[in-house]
XYZ file of C-alpha atoms in Angstrom:
553
model
C 126.217 109.911 109.903
C 123.446 109.674 108.134
C 120.484 111.935 108.757
C 117.484 109.922 107.607
C 115.337 108.869 110.590
C 116.214 111.972 112.866
C 114.341 112.026 115.638
C 116.658 114.793 117.855
C 116.015 117.896 118.126
C 123.322 116.101 102.110
C 123.555 118.208 93.750
C 121.633 122.467 94.734
C 123.506 125.428 95.188
C 125.051 123.508 91.955
C 122.591 124.852 89.192
C 122.248 122.152 86.750
C 121.156 122.624 83.263
C 119.603 120.335 80.804
C 118.402 122.602 77.552
C 115.699 120.551 75.638
C 115.823 122.505 72.478
C 112.688 122.196 70.716
C 111.777 126.008 71.269
C 147.349 138.215 112.799
C 150.800 138.471 117.082
C 154.028 139.123 118.187
C 154.026 135.967 121.142
C 151.596 133.515 120.064
C 152.513 131.020 122.645
C 152.097 133.634 125.442
C 148.672 134.628 123.989
C 147.529 130.804 124.042
C 148.725 130.175 127.317
C 146.718 133.574 128.469
C 143.647 132.277 126.863
C 143.749 128.980 128.378
C 143.620 130.435 131.457
C 141.143 132.817 130.710
C 138.694 130.067 129.529
C 139.530 127.306 132.105
C 138.248 129.779 134.558
C 135.392 130.975 132.742
C 133.806 127.748 131.627
C 130.144 127.778 132.059
C 128.666 124.745 133.855
C 126.674 123.540 131.003
C 126.120 120.045 129.010
C 128.080 121.736 125.981
C 131.647 122.413 124.752
C 132.037 125.770 123.067
C 134.741 126.275 120.430
C 136.906 128.576 122.521
C 137.267 126.632 125.408
C 137.847 123.491 122.924
C 140.556 125.916 121.072
C 142.342 126.943 124.386
C 142.575 122.987 125.326
C 143.914 122.059 122.103
C 146.674 124.867 122.672
C 147.947 123.065 125.775
C 147.147 119.477 125.575
C 148.420 116.804 123.208
C 149.352 113.186 122.972
C 146.468 112.170 124.616
C 145.644 108.387 125.608
C 143.062 106.712 127.407
C 142.987 103.478 129.366
C 139.488 102.439 129.760
C 137.505 99.511 131.716
C 134.041 99.680 131.668
C 132.067 96.872 133.572
C 128.391 96.311 132.318
C 127.522 93.200 134.024
C 127.590 94.149 137.837
C 124.366 96.584 137.624
C 121.231 96.494 135.701
C 120.795 100.250 135.961
C 123.996 101.622 135.552
C 127.764 100.751 134.283
C 130.922 101.322 136.286
C 134.103 102.517 134.821
C 137.846 103.320 135.098
C 139.681 105.573 132.882
C 143.607 106.553 133.174
C 143.917 109.641 130.670
C 147.886 110.260 129.999
C 148.602 113.397 128.108
C 151.004 115.981 127.457
C 150.503 119.490 128.894
C 152.135 122.818 127.409
C 151.167 125.208 129.961
C 150.259 124.138 133.846
C 149.363 127.592 135.130
C 145.750 127.413 134.950
C 143.036 124.508 135.610
C 142.049 122.400 132.991
C 138.572 120.734 132.439
C 137.864 117.215 131.524
C 134.344 116.772 129.996
C 132.167 114.220 131.975
C 128.386 114.516 131.537
C 125.663 112.888 134.107
C 127.869 110.549 136.041
C 129.265 110.082 139.554
C 132.797 109.923 140.500
C 134.205 107.514 143.142
C 137.515 108.076 143.443
C 140.476 109.993 141.065
C 144.108 110.196 141.153
C 146.129 112.947 139.648
C 149.807 112.523 138.818
C 150.026 109.963 141.618
C 147.956 111.528 144.248
C 144.647 111.121 145.393
C 142.928 114.140 144.860
C 138.859 115.019 145.202
C 138.627 116.739 141.844
C 135.816 119.559 141.369
C 132.910 118.346 139.723
C 129.899 120.096 138.499
C 128.075 117.015 136.676
C 129.325 118.758 133.190
C 133.065 118.698 133.575
C 135.671 118.043 136.126
C 138.317 120.391 136.994
C 142.017 119.516 137.302
C 143.461 122.129 139.350
C 146.651 123.850 138.014
C 148.723 123.405 141.202
C 148.550 119.446 140.595
C 149.555 119.994 136.919
C 152.723 119.917 135.414
C 154.746 120.790 132.222
C 155.185 117.721 129.996
C 153.696 114.172 130.936
C 150.679 114.130 132.937
C 148.285 111.323 134.395
C 144.645 111.370 136.017
C 142.797 108.208 136.870
C 139.011 108.569 137.528
C 136.632 105.937 138.773
C 133.237 106.483 137.834
C 129.686 105.486 137.673
C 127.028 106.365 134.784
C 123.582 105.427 134.524
C 122.553 103.837 131.118
C 121.115 106.245 128.944
C 117.629 106.150 127.955
C 117.267 108.834 125.129
C 119.316 107.075 122.436
C 122.592 108.959 123.337
C 125.936 107.887 125.136
C 125.738 104.183 126.471
C 121.946 103.087 125.430
C 120.259 100.376 126.713
C 117.199 98.653 125.121
C 114.983 95.447 126.560
C 113.570 93.658 123.943
C 109.778 93.430 124.526
C 109.765 90.260 122.498
C 111.924 88.473 124.766
C 113.325 90.527 127.370
C 116.765 90.296 126.179
C 118.950 93.511 126.910
C 121.371 95.370 124.136
C 123.918 98.051 124.602
C 125.050 100.475 122.155
C 126.774 103.611 121.941
C 125.953 106.954 120.197
C 128.736 109.402 120.661
C 128.312 112.085 118.087
C 128.795 114.929 118.828
C 129.358 115.675 122.274
C 128.340 112.325 123.936
C 131.923 109.997 124.533
C 131.812 111.810 127.754
C 129.016 110.114 129.082
C 130.823 106.777 128.343
C 134.036 108.255 130.158
C 135.455 110.990 130.878
C 137.300 112.572 128.180
C 138.733 115.664 126.236
C 135.372 115.078 123.926
C 136.412 117.410 120.950
C 137.274 116.291 117.435
C 140.853 117.972 117.478
C 142.547 115.962 120.295
C 142.789 112.822 118.621
C 143.774 110.030 120.969
C 144.638 106.264 121.362
C 142.244 104.446 123.158
C 142.762 101.193 125.082
C 139.431 99.444 126.260
C 138.601 96.778 128.499
C 135.050 95.376 128.796
C 133.507 93.033 131.744
C 130.342 91.397 130.238
C 127.924 88.416 130.726
C 129.535 85.360 129.056
C 126.594 84.834 126.338
C 127.221 88.411 125.359
C 129.032 89.716 122.417
C 131.052 93.136 122.894
C 132.228 95.178 120.046
C 134.246 98.231 119.567
C 137.124 100.067 117.460
C 139.534 97.198 117.546
C 139.460 93.557 117.645
C 139.420 91.544 120.557
C 140.689 88.732 122.886
C 138.709 87.059 125.859
C 139.102 85.988 129.192
C 136.185 83.736 130.665
C 136.174 83.539 134.947
C 133.941 81.360 136.928
C 131.616 84.168 137.652
C 129.694 84.114 134.850
C 131.821 87.101 133.135
C 133.812 87.594 130.452
C 136.546 90.078 129.909
C 136.944 91.349 126.701
C 140.390 93.265 125.972
C 140.394 95.380 122.583
C 143.647 96.424 120.300
C 144.687 99.763 121.007
C 143.113 102.110 118.512
C 144.990 104.258 115.968
C 144.780 108.140 116.856
C 141.196 108.801 116.398
C 138.429 111.451 117.747
C 136.313 110.685 120.511
C 132.916 111.005 118.861
C 133.660 107.844 116.316
C 134.867 105.397 119.304
C 132.255 102.864 120.203
C 131.181 100.129 123.088
C 128.233 98.050 121.699
C 127.409 94.658 123.757
C 124.512 92.378 124.275
C 123.299 88.932 122.902
C 123.284 90.032 119.280
C 122.732 87.876 116.364
C 126.268 87.723 114.512
C 126.820 86.793 110.752
C 130.301 86.537 109.681
C 131.966 86.997 106.277
C 135.024 88.401 104.420
C 135.858 91.059 102.121
C 139.154 90.456 100.250
C 140.898 89.795 103.540
C 138.807 92.457 105.442
C 136.694 90.500 108.338
C 133.327 91.534 108.212
C 130.285 91.400 110.776
C 126.411 92.011 110.843
C 124.551 92.133 114.011
C 121.011 92.575 114.958
C 118.827 91.704 117.977
C 117.791 87.945 117.818
C 114.170 89.270 117.558
C 114.870 90.962 114.520
C 117.250 88.405 112.892
C 115.111 86.380 110.819
C 113.959 89.800 108.858
C 117.653 90.647 108.276
C 118.718 91.038 104.307
C 122.152 89.174 105.126
C 123.616 88.256 101.948
C 122.419 91.612 100.310
C 123.951 93.300 103.045
C 127.483 91.760 102.576
C 127.144 91.912 98.651
C 126.779 95.863 99.000
C 129.453 96.045 101.675
C 132.011 94.020 99.685
C 131.513 96.147 96.584
C 131.769 99.179 98.434
C 134.952 98.518 100.241
C 136.625 97.241 97.169
C 135.351 100.741 95.407
C 136.483 102.984 97.889
C 139.913 101.523 98.362
C 140.486 102.035 94.657
C 138.737 105.547 94.152
C 140.687 106.816 97.465
C 143.894 104.941 96.297
C 144.186 103.596 100.148
C 143.410 100.324 101.335
C 140.394 100.291 104.095
C 142.492 101.491 107.128
C 141.408 99.573 109.858
C 141.355 95.825 111.118
C 137.868 94.653 110.476
C 134.325 96.093 109.637
C 131.274 95.677 111.721
C 127.863 96.812 111.329
C 125.304 96.552 113.662
C 121.293 97.182 113.427
C 120.397 98.805 116.974
C 117.085 99.741 117.992
C 115.918 103.073 119.351
C 118.296 104.823 117.422
C 118.125 108.394 117.066
C 119.443 108.775 113.353
C 119.731 106.866 110.512
C 123.147 105.565 110.783
C 126.621 106.403 112.515
C 130.025 106.016 111.552
C 131.866 104.709 114.467
C 134.882 103.270 113.106
C 134.696 99.950 112.223
C 131.749 99.341 114.323
C 128.870 101.235 112.285
C 125.474 101.261 113.795
C 122.213 101.497 111.778
C 118.623 102.047 112.591
C 116.306 98.984 112.704
C 114.221 101.308 109.954
C 116.566 99.461 107.068
C 115.236 96.227 108.053
C 111.496 95.598 106.814
C 109.295 92.585 108.129
C 108.782 91.537 104.371
C 110.483 91.511 101.029
C 111.920 94.902 100.824
C 111.025 97.102 97.548
C 113.625 98.456 95.389
C 113.222 102.034 96.675
C 113.757 100.527 100.335
C 116.736 98.295 99.017
C 118.559 101.419 97.359
C 117.862 103.517 100.486
C 119.635 100.677 102.490
C 122.475 100.473 99.971
C 123.068 104.182 99.684
C 123.373 104.355 103.639
C 125.743 101.260 103.822
C 127.926 103.408 101.170
C 127.453 106.575 102.881
C 128.916 105.348 106.675
C 131.689 103.602 104.709
C 132.751 106.357 103.049
C 133.236 107.914 106.436
C 135.865 105.113 107.383
C 138.290 107.503 105.222
C 136.617 110.732 105.127
C 135.565 111.649 108.869
C 137.427 108.868 110.362
C 141.121 108.621 108.937
C 140.626 112.259 108.691
C 138.620 114.169 110.767
C 137.225 117.969 110.877
C 138.792 120.047 113.433
C 135.578 121.456 114.577
C 131.993 121.212 113.784
C 131.725 123.676 111.541
C 133.289 121.062 109.446
C 130.242 118.822 109.613
C 129.057 119.984 106.236
C 132.125 118.797 104.179
C 132.146 115.678 106.033
C 128.490 114.552 105.693
C 128.193 116.219 102.198
C 131.119 114.244 101.128
C 129.945 110.953 102.352
C 126.357 111.638 100.504
C 128.510 112.718 97.061
C 130.739 109.216 97.458
C 127.548 107.063 98.293
C 125.796 108.374 94.825
C 129.124 107.613 92.861
C 129.498 104.522 94.539
C 126.335 103.170 94.067
C 126.126 104.398 90.443
C 129.498 102.448 89.825
C 129.369 99.145 91.864
C 125.445 98.413 92.547
C 122.295 97.352 90.608
C 121.151 101.320 91.184
C 122.667 102.641 88.241
C 120.203 105.625 88.100
C 121.094 106.867 91.750
C 121.646 110.277 90.442
C 117.882 110.777 89.460
C 117.056 109.883 93.400
C 119.894 112.348 94.361
C 118.026 115.315 92.433
C 114.472 114.487 93.501
C 115.037 113.302 96.912
C 118.173 115.239 97.660
C 118.537 118.396 95.667
C 114.556 119.258 95.599
C 114.477 119.468 99.754
C 117.598 121.348 99.783
C 116.167 124.059 97.242
C 113.071 124.377 99.604
C 115.270 124.733 102.650
C 117.692 127.240 100.807
C 114.887 129.318 99.577
C 113.697 130.185 103.094
C 114.378 132.533 105.357
C 116.449 130.360 107.839
C 118.661 129.425 105.171
C 122.429 129.678 105.701
C 125.765 129.282 104.018
C 126.813 125.979 103.779
C 130.335 127.117 105.421
C 129.440 128.874 108.787
C 130.468 129.123 112.651
C 129.139 126.451 115.306
C 129.963 128.447 118.441
C 129.009 125.418 120.496
C 128.158 121.938 120.670
C 124.876 123.105 121.504
C 124.385 124.616 118.355
C 125.352 121.447 116.601
C 121.686 120.545 115.107
C 121.161 124.105 114.090
C 123.299 123.038 110.838
C 122.421 119.507 110.596
C 119.716 119.983 107.774
C 119.316 119.692 104.088
C 122.026 122.117 103.260
C 124.499 120.658 105.260
C 123.969 117.053 103.246
C 122.078 118.029 100.160
C 123.082 121.239 99.066
C 126.422 120.409 100.107
C 127.056 117.317 98.489
C 125.394 119.409 95.323
C 128.037 121.870 95.214
C 130.517 119.019 95.850
C 129.231 117.206 92.660
C 129.572 121.034 91.034
C 133.177 121.167 92.168
C 134.179 117.894 90.778
C 132.371 119.032 87.135
C 134.216 122.300 87.573
C 138.085 121.038 88.243
C 137.135 117.754 86.392
C 136.322 114.254 87.616
C 139.850 112.638 87.763
C 141.696 116.016 89.107
C 138.802 115.999 91.619
C 139.612 112.418 92.752
C 143.429 112.632 92.942
C 142.643 115.865 95.073
C 140.548 113.648 97.476
C 143.214 111.155 97.396
C 145.909 113.628 98.233
C 144.240 114.918 101.108
C 143.483 111.852 102.662
C 146.863 110.246 102.639
C 148.592 113.955 103.947
C 146.230 114.182 106.831
C 145.781 110.380 107.783
C 144.935 110.228 111.126
C 145.052 113.779 111.844
C 142.236 116.736 111.557
C 141.477 119.360 108.999
C 139.909 122.431 108.078
C 138.349 123.223 104.783
C 141.190 125.162 103.406
C 143.073 121.882 103.622
C 140.727 119.930 101.242
C 140.477 123.222 98.837
C 144.106 123.518 98.908
C 144.580 120.027 97.331
C 141.567 120.504 95.115
C 143.673 123.385 93.600
C 146.713 121.450 93.290
C 145.288 118.691 91.746
C 143.263 120.992 89.313
C 146.153 123.575 88.804
C 143.241 126.219 89.529
C 142.655 128.956 92.064
C 139.486 128.107 93.654
C 139.447 130.885 96.182
C 136.764 132.810 94.134
C 134.826 129.613 93.605
C 135.020 128.718 97.474
C 133.798 132.425 98.247
C 130.850 132.051 95.897
C 129.617 128.949 96.670
C 130.574 128.146 100.298
C 130.078 131.528 101.919
C 126.831 132.713 100.512
C 122.854 131.742 100.878
C 120.819 130.794 98.214
C 120.782 129.485 94.627
C 120.815 131.179 91.120
C 118.631 130.128 88.182
C 119.703 129.546 84.639
C 118.072 130.313 81.812
C 118.163 129.912 78.066
C 117.437 132.361 75.156
C 118.083 131.132 71.893
C 118.079 132.614 68.042
C 116.687 130.335 65.247
C 115.979 131.393 61.939
C 115.038 128.915 58.939
C 114.642 126.020 61.289
C 118.317 125.976 62.492
C 119.848 127.330 65.996
C 121.978 130.382 65.468
C 122.861 131.348 69.047
C 122.147 130.189 72.393
C 122.406 132.452 75.294
C 122.839 131.052 79.094
C 121.481 133.851 81.603
C 122.114 133.343 85.091
C 120.024 135.212 87.733
C 119.938 135.667 91.343
C 117.130 136.809 93.885
C 117.491 140.115 95.388
C 117.621 138.733 98.811
C 120.552 136.396 97.985
C 122.209 138.590 94.757
C 125.106 136.450 94.332
C 126.296 135.381 90.884
C 128.326 132.097 90.753
C 130.859 130.336 88.513
C 129.811 127.827 86.945
C 130.681 124.793 84.529
C 127.824 123.072 82.804
C 126.990 120.768 80.323
C 124.938 121.824 77.656
C 122.835 119.363 75.283
C 121.261 119.964 72.000
C 118.208 117.841 71.143
C 115.500 118.128 68.295
C 112.217 116.255 67.843
C 111.449 114.262 64.992
C 107.961 114.508 62.965
C 106.633 111.983 65.167
C 107.550 113.716 68.595
C 110.492 111.802 69.373
C 113.370 113.505 71.123
C 116.672 112.778 69.248
C 120.032 113.780 70.199
C 121.250 116.908 67.687
C 123.754 116.243 64.966
C 126.439 117.776 67.135
C 128.969 117.418 69.971
C 127.748 117.932 73.325
C 129.398 121.143 74.466
C 130.544 122.036 78.152
C 131.194 125.347 78.836
C 132.429 127.336 81.899
C 130.037 129.638 83.075
C 131.727 132.927 84.941
C 129.775 135.187 86.819
C 131.441 138.706 86.357
């Protein structure tokens, strides 16, 4: 997910230096069940999911599958749907909630029996008396108005030609507006989708599709069942989109935009960056692109810059100019394409367990966008922009009284946007850049690859990522993690020199920290020595560059 153009309401901490020298529970299962019962009974009616409720639900529910049908043809102001949710339940002694915001329930069947489920507008409650240990299935027929705020299933009517377009934005807690769901990232599921739509529309989702055309002006789209995935990266986009098709070494690619915008889309450039990125990431992660196709849609009224829906990425129309794009605009577009693409592996294939993991997800994608752009695009000076347009705002944010550690608690989805900031993206990515330098670039890359391979189609916590970095580098990173990820603020590195007879005899690097954030941190830094000739030209000094481990003791 890319935060640029955020309308709702990612290097820093890594201090860099260039010296220019011219001067524990006895019965955990019982405890989990007790917690589950307590939370099911006390979940407040609110448009949010708190972490304790999510954890209690995760302790009881597993092997989730959705069979979903959505009709986007029958009504102009709303859509109808039916979902069957199959799941395993470890403990049926307490009620169980299913998230569903802002819709109406027409009928429901639980374990083969019709039932009137309690619904408060935010979630449905499955009564414990109707649940059973082991396999359960609930079917819910529902309606929901199209969303008009850019979330859920959003509908846009183009003022230029009157054509209507649909797309989803489900991050972090809006999938439950599209269909009733266990809408939390660590309950990964397999989703089978069918959609009834007008015959002249294209419908896009995670999987590939086959279609059936009927005589009533509709087409039924049947999508392949997804691999295990988090609900927030599922998608359903539909409309009379203009579609361009291409191929990236056997990976089918499509790019889409509304028809009135289509003449201004830089299609060839967009596909070129995409091809280069897919090839680079396959090599870097040592994992081929893990999904069946790669679609990208440019959509109107989008709340953020872009969103990493699996195999159906959405972008704001702000990445399209109605004139030739200048270099800065093309670089920004390429960076966002590569950022979202990195998420296909880091974030989609492997996903954070809860929203405190947002920073690692976004920081990593920001870091990888810079690495890949430098390696495979014309924008070889991307690290300069990383510093000037990313790191500098993060320094400013980190100097405010509102700063916070990179890693921190997120009690509820209602608190999500409190950690959606320059610390999340830009300080986090800068610290990951420092980590890569600290452990060695190749060790870092191997650690990332092992992490993705070991946890593919699963969810993780920060400790899982750090463990693979430790293994790869043969280093204990507990101190590094504590210093860089769990404290606020940044350090200043200064240099003192001892010169005599025109020669440098000693150089001392001094680290300081402000009183309000007095933590000193381990750094690995490069020290580059330069001299100035008689004409004032800066020249590398006649010595090899030094790389030093700076310990904060």
